[in-house]
PDB file of C-alpha atoms in Angstrom:
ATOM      1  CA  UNK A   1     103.356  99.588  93.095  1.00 42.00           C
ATOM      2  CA  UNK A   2     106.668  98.705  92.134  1.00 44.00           C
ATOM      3  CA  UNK A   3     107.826  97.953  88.290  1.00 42.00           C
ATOM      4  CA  UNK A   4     111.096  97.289  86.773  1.00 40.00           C
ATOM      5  CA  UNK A   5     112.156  99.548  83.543  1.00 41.00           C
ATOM      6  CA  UNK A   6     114.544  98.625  80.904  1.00 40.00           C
ATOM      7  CA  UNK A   7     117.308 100.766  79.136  1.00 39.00           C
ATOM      8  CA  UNK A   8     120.369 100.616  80.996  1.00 39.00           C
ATOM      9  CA  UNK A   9     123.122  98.567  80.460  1.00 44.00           C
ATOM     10  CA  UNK A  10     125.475  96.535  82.799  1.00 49.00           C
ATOM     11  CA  UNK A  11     125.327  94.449  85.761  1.00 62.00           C
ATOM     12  CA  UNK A  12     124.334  91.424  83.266  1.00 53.00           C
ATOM     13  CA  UNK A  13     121.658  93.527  81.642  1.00 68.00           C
ATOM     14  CA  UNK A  14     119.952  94.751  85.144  1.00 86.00           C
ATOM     15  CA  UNK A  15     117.377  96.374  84.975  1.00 92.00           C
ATOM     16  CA  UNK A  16     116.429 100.177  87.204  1.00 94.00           C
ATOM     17  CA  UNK A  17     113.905  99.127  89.942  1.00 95.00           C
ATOM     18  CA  UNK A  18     110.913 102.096  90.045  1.00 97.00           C
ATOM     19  CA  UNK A  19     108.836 102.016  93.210  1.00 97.00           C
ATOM     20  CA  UNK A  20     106.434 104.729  94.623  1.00 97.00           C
ATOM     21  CA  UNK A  21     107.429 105.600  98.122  1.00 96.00           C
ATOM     22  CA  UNK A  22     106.385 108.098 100.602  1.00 94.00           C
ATOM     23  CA  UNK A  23     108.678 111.444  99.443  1.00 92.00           C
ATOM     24  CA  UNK A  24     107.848 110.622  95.896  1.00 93.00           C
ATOM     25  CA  UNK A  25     108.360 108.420  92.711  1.00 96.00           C
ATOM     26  CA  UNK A  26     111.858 105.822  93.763  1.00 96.00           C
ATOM     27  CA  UNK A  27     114.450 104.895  91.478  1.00 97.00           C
ATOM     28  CA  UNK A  28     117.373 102.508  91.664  1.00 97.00           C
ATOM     29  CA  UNK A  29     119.007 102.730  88.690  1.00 97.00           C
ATOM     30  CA  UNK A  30     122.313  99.832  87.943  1.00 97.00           C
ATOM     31  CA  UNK A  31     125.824 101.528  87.681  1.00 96.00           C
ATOM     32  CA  UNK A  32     126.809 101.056  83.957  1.00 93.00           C
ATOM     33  CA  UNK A  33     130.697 100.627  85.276  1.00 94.00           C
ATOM     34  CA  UNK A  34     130.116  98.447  88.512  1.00 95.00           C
ATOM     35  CA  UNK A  35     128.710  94.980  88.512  1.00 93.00           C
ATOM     36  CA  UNK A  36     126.067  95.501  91.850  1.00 96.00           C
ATOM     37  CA  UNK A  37     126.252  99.216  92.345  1.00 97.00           C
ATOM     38  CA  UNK A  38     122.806 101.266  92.134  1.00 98.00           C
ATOM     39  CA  UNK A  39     121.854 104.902  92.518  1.00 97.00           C
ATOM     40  CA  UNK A  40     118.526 106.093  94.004  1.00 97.00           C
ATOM     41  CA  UNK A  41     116.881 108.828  92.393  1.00 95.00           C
ATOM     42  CA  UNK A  42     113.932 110.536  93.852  1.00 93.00           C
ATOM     43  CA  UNK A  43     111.471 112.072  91.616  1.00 91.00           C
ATOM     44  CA  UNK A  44     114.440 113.249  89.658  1.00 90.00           C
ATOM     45  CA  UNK A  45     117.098 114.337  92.468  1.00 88.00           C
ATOM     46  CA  UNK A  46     120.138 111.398  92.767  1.00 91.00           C
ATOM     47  CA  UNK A  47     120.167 110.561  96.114  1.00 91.00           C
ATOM     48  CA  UNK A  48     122.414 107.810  97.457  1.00 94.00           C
ATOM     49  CA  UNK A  49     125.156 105.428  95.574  1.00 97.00           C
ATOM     50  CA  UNK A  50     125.488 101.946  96.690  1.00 97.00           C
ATOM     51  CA  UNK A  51     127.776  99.363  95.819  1.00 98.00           C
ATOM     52  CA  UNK A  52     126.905  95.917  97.106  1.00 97.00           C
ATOM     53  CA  UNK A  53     130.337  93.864  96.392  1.00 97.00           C
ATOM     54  CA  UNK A  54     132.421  97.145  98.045  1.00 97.00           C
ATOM     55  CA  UNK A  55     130.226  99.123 100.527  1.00 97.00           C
ATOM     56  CA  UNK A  56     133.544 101.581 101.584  1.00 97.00           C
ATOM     57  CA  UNK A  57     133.001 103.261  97.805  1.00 97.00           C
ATOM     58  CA  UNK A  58     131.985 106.700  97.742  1.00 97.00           C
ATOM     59  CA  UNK A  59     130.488 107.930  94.872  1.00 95.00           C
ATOM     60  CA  UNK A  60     128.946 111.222  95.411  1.00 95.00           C
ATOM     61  CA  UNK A  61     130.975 114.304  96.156  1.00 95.00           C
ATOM     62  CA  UNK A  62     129.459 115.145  99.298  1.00 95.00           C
ATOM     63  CA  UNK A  63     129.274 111.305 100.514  1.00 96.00           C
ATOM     64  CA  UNK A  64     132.991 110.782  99.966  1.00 97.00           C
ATOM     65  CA  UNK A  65     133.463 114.696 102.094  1.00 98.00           C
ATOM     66  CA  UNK A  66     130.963 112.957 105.146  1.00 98.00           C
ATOM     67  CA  UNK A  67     133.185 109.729 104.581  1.00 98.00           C
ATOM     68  CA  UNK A  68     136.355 111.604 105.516  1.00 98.00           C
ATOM     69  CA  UNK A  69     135.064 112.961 108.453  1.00 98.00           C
ATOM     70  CA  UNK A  70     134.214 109.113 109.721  1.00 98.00           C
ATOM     71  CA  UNK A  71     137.582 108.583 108.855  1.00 98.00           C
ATOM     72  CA  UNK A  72     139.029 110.705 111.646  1.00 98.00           C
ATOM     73  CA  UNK A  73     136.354 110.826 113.561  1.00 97.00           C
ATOM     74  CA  UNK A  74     138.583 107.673 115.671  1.00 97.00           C
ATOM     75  CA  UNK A  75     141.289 105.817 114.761  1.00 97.00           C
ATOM     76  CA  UNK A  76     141.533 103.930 111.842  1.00 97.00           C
ATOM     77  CA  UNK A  77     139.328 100.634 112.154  1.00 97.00           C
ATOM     78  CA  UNK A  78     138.217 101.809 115.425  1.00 98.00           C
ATOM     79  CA  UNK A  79     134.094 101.130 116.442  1.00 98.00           C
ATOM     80  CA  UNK A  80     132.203 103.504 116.885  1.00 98.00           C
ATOM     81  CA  UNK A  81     128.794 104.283 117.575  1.00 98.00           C
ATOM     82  CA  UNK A  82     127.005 106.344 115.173  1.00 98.00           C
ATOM     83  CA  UNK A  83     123.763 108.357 114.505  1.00 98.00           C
ATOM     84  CA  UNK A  84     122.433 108.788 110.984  1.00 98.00           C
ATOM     85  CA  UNK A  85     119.736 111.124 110.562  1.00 98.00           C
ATOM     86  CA  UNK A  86     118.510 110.548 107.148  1.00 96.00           C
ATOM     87  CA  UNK A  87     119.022 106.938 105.047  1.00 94.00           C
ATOM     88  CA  UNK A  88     118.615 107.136 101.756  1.00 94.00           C
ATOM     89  CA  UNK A  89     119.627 104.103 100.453  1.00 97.00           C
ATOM     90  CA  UNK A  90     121.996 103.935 103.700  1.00 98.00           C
ATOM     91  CA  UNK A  91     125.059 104.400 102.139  1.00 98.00           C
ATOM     92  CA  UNK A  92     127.202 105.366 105.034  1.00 98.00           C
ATOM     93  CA  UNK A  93     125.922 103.322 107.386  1.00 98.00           C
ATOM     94  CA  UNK A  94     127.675 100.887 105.085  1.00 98.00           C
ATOM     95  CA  UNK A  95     130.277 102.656 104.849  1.00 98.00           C
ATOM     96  CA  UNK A  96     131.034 102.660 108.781  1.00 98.00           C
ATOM     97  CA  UNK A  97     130.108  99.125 109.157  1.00 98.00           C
ATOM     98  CA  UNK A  98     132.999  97.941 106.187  1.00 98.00           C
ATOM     99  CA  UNK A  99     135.797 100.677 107.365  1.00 98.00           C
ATOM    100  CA  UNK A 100     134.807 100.222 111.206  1.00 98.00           C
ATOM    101  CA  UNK A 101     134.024  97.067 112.151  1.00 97.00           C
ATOM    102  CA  UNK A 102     131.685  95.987 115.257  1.00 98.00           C
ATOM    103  CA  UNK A 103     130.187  99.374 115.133  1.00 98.00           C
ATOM    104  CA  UNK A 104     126.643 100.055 116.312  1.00 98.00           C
ATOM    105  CA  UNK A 105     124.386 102.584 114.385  1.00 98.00           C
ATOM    106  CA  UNK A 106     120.939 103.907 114.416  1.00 98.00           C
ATOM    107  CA  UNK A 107     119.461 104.905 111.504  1.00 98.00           C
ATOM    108  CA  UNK A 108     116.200 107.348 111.345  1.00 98.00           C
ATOM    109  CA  UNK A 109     114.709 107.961 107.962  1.00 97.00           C
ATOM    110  CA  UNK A 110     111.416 109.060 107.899  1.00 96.00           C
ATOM    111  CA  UNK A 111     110.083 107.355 104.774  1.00 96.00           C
ATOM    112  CA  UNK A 112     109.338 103.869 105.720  1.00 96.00           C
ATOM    113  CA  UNK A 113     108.322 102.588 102.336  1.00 97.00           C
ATOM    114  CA  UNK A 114     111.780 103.636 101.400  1.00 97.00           C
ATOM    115  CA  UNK A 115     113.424 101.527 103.887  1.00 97.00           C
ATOM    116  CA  UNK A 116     111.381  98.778 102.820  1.00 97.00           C
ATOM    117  CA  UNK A 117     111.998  98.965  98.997  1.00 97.00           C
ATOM    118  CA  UNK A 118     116.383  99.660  99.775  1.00 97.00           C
ATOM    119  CA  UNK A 119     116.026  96.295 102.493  1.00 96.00           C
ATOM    120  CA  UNK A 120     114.614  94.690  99.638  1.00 97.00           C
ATOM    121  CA  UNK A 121     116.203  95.551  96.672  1.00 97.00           C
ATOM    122  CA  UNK A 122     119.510  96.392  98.197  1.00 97.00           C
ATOM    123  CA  UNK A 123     120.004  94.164 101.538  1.00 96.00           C
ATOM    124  CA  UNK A 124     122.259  94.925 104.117  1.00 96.00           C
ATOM    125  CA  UNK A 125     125.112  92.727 105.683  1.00 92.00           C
ATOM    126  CA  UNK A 126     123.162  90.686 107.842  1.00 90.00           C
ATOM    127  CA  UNK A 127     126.007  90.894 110.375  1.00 91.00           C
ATOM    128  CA  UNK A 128     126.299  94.748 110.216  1.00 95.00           C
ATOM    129  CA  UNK A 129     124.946  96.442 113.396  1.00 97.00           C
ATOM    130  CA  UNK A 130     122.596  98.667 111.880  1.00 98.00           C
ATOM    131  CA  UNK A 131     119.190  99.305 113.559  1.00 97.00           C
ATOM    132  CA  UNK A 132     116.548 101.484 110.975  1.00 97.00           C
ATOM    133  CA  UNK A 133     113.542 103.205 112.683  1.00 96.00           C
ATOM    134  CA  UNK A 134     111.132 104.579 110.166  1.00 96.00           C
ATOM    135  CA  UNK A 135     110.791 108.301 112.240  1.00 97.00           C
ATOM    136  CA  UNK A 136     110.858 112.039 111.559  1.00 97.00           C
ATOM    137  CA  UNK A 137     114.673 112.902 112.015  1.00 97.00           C
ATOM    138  CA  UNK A 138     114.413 114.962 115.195  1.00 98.00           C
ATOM    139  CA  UNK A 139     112.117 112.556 117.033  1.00 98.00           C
ATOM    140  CA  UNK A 140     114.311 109.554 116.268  1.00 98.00           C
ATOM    141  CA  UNK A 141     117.401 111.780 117.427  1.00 98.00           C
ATOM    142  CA  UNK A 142     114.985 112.150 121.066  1.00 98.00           C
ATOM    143  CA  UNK A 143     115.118 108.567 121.881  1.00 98.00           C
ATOM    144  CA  UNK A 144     118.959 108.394 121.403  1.00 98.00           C
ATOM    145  CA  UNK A 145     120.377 108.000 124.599  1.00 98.00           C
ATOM    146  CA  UNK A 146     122.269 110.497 126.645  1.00 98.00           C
ATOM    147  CA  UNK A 147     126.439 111.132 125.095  1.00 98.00           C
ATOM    148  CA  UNK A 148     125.820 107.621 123.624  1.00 98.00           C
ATOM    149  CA  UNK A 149     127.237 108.857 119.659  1.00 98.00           C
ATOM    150  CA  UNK A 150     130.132 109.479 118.528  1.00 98.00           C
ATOM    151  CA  UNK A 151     129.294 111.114 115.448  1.00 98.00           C
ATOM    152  CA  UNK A 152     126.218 112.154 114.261  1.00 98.00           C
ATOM    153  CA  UNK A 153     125.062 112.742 110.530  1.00 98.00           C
ATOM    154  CA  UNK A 154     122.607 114.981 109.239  1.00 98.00           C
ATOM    155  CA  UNK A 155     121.545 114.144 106.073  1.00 97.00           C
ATOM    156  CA  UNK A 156     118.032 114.729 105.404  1.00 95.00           C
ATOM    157  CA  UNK A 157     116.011 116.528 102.680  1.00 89.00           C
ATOM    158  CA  UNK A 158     112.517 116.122 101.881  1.00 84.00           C
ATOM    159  CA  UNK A 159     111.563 117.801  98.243  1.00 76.00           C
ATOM    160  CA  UNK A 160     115.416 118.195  97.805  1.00 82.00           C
ATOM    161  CA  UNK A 161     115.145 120.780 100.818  1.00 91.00           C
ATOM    162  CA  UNK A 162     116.424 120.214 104.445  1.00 95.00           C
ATOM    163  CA  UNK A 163     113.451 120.971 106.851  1.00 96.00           C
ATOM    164  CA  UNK A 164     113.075 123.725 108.827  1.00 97.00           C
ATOM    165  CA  UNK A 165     113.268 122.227 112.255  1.00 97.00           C
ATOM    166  CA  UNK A 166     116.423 120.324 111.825  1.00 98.00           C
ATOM    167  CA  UNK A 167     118.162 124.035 111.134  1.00 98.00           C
ATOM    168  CA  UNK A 168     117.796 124.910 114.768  1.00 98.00           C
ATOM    169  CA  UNK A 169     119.936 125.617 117.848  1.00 98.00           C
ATOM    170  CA  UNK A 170     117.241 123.769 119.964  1.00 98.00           C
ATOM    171  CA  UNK A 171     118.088 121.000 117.070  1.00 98.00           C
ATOM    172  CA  UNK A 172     121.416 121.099 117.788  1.00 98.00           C
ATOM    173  CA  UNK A 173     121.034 121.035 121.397  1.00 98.00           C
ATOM    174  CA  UNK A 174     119.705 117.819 120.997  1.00 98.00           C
ATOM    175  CA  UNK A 175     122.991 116.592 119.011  1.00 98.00           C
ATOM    176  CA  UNK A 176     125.069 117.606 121.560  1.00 98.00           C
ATOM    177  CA  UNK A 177     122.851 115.587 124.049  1.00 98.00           C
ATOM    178  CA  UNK A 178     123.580 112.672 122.330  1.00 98.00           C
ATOM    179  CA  UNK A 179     126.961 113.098 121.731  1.00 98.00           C
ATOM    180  CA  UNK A 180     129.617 111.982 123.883  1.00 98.00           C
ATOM    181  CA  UNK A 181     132.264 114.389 124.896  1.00 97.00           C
ATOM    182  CA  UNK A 182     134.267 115.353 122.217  1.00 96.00           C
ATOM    183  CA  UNK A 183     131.730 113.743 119.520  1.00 98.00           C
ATOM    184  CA  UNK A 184     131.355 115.121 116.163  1.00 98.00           C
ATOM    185  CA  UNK A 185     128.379 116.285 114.150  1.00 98.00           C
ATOM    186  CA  UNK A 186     128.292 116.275 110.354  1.00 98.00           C
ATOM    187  CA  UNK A 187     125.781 117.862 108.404  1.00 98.00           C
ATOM    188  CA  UNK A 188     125.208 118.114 104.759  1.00 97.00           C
ATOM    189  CA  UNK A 189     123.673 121.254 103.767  1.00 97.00           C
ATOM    190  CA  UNK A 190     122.859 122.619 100.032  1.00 95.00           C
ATOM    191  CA  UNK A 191     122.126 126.425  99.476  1.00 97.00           C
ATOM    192  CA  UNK A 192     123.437 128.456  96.108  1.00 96.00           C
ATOM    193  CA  UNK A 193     124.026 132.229  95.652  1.00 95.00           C
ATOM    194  CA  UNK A 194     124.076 134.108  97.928  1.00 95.00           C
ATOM    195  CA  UNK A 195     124.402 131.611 100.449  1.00 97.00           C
ATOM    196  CA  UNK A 196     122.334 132.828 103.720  1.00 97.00           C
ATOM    197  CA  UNK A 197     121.202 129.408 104.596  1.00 97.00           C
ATOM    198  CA  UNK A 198     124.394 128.345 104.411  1.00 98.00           C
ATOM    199  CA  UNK A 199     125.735 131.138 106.691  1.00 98.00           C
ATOM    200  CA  UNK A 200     123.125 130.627 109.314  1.00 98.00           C
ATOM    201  CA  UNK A 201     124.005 127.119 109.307  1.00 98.00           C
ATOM    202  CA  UNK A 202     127.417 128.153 110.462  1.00 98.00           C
ATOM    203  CA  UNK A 203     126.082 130.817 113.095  1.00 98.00           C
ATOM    204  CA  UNK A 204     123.785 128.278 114.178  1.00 98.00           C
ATOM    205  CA  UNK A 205     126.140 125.720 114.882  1.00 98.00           C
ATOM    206  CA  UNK A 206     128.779 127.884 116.082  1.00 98.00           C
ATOM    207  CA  UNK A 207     126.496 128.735 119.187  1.00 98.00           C
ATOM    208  CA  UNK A 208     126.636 125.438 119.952  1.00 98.00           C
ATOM    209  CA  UNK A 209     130.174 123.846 119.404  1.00 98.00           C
ATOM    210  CA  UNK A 210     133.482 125.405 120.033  1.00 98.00           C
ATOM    211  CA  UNK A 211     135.180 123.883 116.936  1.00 98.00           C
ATOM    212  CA  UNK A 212     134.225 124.032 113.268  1.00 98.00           C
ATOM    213  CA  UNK A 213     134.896 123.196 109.869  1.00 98.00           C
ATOM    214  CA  UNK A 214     133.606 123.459 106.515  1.00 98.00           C
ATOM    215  CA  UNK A 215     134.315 120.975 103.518  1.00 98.00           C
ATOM    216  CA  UNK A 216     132.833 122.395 100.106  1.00 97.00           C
ATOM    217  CA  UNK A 217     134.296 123.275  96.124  1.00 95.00           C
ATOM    218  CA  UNK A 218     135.958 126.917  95.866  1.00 94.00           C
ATOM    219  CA  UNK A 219     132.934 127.584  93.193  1.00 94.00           C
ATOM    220  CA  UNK A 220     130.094 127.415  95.899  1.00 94.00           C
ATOM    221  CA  UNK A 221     131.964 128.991  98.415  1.00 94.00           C
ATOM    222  CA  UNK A 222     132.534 131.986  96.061  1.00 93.00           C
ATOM    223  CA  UNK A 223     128.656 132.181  95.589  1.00 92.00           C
ATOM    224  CA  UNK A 224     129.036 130.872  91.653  1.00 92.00           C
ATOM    225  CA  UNK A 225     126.601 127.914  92.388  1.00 94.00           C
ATOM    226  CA  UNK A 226     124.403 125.941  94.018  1.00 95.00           C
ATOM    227  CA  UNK A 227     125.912 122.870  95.596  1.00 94.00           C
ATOM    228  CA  UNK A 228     126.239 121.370  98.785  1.00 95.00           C
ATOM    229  CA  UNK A 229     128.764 121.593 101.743  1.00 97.00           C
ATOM    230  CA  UNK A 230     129.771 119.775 104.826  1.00 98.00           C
ATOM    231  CA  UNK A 231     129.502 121.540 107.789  1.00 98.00           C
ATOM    232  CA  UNK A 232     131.945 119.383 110.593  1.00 98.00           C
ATOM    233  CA  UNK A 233     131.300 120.202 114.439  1.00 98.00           C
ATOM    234  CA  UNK A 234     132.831 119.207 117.619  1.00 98.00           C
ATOM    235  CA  UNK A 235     133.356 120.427 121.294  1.00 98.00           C
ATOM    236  CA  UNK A 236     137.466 119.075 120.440  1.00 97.00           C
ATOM    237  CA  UNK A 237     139.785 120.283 118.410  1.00 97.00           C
ATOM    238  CA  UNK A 238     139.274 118.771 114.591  1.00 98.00           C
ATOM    239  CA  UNK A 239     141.837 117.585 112.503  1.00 98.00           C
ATOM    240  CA  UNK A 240     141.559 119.968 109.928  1.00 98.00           C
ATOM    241  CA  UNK A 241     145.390 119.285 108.232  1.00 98.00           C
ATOM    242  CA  UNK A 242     143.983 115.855 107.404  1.00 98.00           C
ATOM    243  CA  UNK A 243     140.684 116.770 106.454  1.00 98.00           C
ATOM    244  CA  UNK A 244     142.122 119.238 104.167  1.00 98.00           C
ATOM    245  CA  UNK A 245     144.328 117.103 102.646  1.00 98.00           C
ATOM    246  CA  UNK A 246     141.757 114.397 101.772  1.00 98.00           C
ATOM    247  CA  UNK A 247     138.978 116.952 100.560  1.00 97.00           C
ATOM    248  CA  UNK A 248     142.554 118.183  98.322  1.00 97.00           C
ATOM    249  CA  UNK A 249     142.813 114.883  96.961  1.00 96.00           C
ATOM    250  CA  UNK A 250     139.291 113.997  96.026  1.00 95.00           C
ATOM    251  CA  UNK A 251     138.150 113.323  92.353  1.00 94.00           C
ATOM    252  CA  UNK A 252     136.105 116.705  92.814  1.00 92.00           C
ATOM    253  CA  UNK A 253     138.815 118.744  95.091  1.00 96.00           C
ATOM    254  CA  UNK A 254     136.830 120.280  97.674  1.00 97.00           C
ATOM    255  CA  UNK A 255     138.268 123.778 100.505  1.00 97.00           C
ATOM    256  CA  UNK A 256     138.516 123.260 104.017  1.00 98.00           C
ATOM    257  CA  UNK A 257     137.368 126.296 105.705  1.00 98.00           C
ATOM    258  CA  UNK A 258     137.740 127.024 109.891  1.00 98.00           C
ATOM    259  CA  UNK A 259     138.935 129.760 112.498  1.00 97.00           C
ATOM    260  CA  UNK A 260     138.824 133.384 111.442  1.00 97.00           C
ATOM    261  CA  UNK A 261     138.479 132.383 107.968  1.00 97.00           C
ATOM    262  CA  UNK A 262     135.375 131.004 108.891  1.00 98.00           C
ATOM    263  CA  UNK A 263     134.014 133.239 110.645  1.00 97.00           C
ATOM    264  CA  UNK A 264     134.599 135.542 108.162  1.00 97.00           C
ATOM    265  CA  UNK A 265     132.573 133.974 105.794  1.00 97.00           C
ATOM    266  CA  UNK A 266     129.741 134.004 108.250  1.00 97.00           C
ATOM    267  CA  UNK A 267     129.045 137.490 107.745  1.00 95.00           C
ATOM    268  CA  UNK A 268     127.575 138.401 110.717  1.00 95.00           C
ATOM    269  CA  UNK A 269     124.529 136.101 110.337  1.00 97.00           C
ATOM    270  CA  UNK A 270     122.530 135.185 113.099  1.00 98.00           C
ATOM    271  CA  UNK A 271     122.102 131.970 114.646  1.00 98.00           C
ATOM    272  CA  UNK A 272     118.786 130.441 113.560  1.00 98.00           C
ATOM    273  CA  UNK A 273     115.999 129.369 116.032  1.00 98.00           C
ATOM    274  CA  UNK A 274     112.675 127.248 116.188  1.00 98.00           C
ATOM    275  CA  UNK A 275     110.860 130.265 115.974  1.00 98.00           C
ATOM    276  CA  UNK A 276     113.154 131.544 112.677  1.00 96.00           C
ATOM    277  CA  UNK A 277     113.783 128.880 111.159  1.00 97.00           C
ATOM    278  CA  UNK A 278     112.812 127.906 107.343  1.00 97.00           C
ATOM    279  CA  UNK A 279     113.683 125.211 104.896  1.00 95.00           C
ATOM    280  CA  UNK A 280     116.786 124.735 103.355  1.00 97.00           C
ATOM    281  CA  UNK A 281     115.638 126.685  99.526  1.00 95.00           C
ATOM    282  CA  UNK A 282     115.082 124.553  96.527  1.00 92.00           C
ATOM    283  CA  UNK A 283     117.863 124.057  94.048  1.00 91.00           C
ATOM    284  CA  UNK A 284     117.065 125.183  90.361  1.00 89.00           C
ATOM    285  CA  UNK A 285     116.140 122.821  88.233  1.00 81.00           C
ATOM    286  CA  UNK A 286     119.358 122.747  86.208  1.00 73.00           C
ATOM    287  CA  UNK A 287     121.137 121.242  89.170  1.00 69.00           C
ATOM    288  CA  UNK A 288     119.378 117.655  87.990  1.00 57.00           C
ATOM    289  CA  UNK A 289     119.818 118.391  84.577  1.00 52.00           C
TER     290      UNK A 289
END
C-alpha cells in the first residue's frame, strides 16, 4: 500500500510518495531545486527524473546522452514514431512528446503497478501520444509492427541488472524488424571493470547494424568504474560530429567512441546469443551510496 513520508523540502513542502510495486519498494521523492520535479527510486537505485512544468529537462547523465540521440535522430521538431522499452517514470517519452510534437510512442514496461502509481502521481499530457502496455520488454517489442519505429530505446533493468534475453542478437533482430530503414536503436547499458558485458554489447550489436556509436565518461571507458553507457545503432551513417559535441558539452562531459576506435575497444569479444546470454552484473553497492 502506498504512504507518503516527510523530510524533504521544496515544492511547497511536498512530500516523497512510497508505494510497493512489482520490482520492489517505489519512491518518488520532490526535487529540492524544482517546483514539480520528482525522482523515482527503486529499492534504493534512482531511476527516472521528471519534471512536470518542463518535460524536455534531463536530469540524469545517461537520460540527457539517450536525449541527444532523439535529437538527431530527425530534424529538429520533426515527429517521429518511437519505441521505448522500459518506462520508468517515462521520462523520455516526455521528452519526445515536448521536443517532437505529434509524435506517436509505445511504451512497454513490465511492472504494471509502476505504471499505475507514475499515471497517478505523475500524469502525463493528456494530449501526448503515448500508448503504455504493461509487458515483458521483448514481447511488447513482438507486437510492434513491421519498420514502423524510428528509434527504439532500450532501457530496462530489473534488480538494477538488464536481463539476459534483451542482450541478444535474436533480440536485436527483432529491433531491426521494427525499425524502419535507416532507424536507430539506443540502448543504455551499465557494466564496471573490466567491462565484458559492455564489450559483448558492442559485438552483439555490431552483427547486426553497420553503424555504431558509443556515448559514455573517459573514467568507465578506461575500466576505473562502474557506470553506464549509451550504445547508438543504425543501418545509416550517424552523426557522430554532433553527437560528440553535445556529449562534450554536457554538465557530466561524456566520449564519443565509433569506427576502428571502436572496434578496438571491443577486444575481440564475441557476439552474444540466446543460448549465451546472461544478465547485465550488479553494480556494487557504493554506486547508490
Amino acid at each position: 500500500m502506498g504512504k507518503s513520508r516527510g523530510g524533504r523540502r521544496g515544492q511547497a513542502e511536498a512530500e516523497a510518495v512510497v508505494e510497493s510495486v512489482d520490482g520492489g519498494l517505489a519512491e518518488l521523492i520532490p526535487d529540492r531545486e524544482r517546483a514539480r520535479a520528482w525522482t523515482l527510486v527503486i529499492d534504493g537505485a534512482p531511476q527516472s527524473h521528471v519534471d512536470l512544468d518542463d518535460p524536455s529537462h534531463l536530469s540524469f547523465e545517461y537520460q540527457r546522452r539517450l536525449g541527444h540521440v532523439i535529437d538527431l535522430a530527425a530534424p529538429p521538431g520533426r515527429p517521429v514514431h518511437a519505441v521505448h522499452l522500459g518506462g520508468g517514470a517515462l521520462t523520455l517519452a516526455r521528452y519526445v512528446a515536448a521536443t517532437r510534437p505529434r509524435s506517436t510512442q509505445q511504451v512497454v514496461e513490465r511492472d504494471g503497478a509502476l505504471v499505475q502509481l507514475v499515471r497517478r502521481a505523475l500524469p502525463l499530457d493528456p494530449n501526448a501520444r503515448i500508448r503504455v502496455r504493461s509487458a515483458d520488454a521483448r514481447e511488447g517489442l513482438a507486437k510492434v509492427p513491421d519498420g514502423w519505429a524510428d528509434l527504439v530505446i532500450t532501457d530496462v533493468f530489473s534488480g538494477a541488472r538488464t536481463p539476459a534475453h534483451l542482450t541478444s542478437t535474436e533480440f536485436l533482430d527483432d529491433v531491426r524488424r521494427a525499425l524502419k530503414p535507416g532507424g536507430v536503436h539506443a540502448a543504455n547499458l551499465a557494466d564496471g571493470p573490466p567491462l565484458a558485458h559492455l564489450r559483448g554489447q558492442i559485438a552483439t550489436a555490431a552483427a547486426r547494424f553497420e553503424q555504431l556509436a558509443l556515448v559514455a565518461d573517459a573514467p568507465m571507458l578506461r575500466g576505473k568504474r562502474f557506470g553506464n553507457a549509451v550504445l547508438v545503432a543504425s543501418d545509416r551513417p550517424l552523426p557522430v560530429a554532433e553527437l560528440t559535441r553535445l556529449a562534450a558539452c554536457d554538465p557530466h562531459p561524456a566520449r564519443v567512441e565509433h569506427g576502428r576506435a571502436l572496434t578496438d575497444f571491443t577486444g575481440g569479444a564475441a557476439p552474444v546469443t540466446d543460448l549465451a546470454a546472461v544478465a547485465s552484473p550488479a553494480p556494487p553497492p557504493s554506486v547508490f551510496g
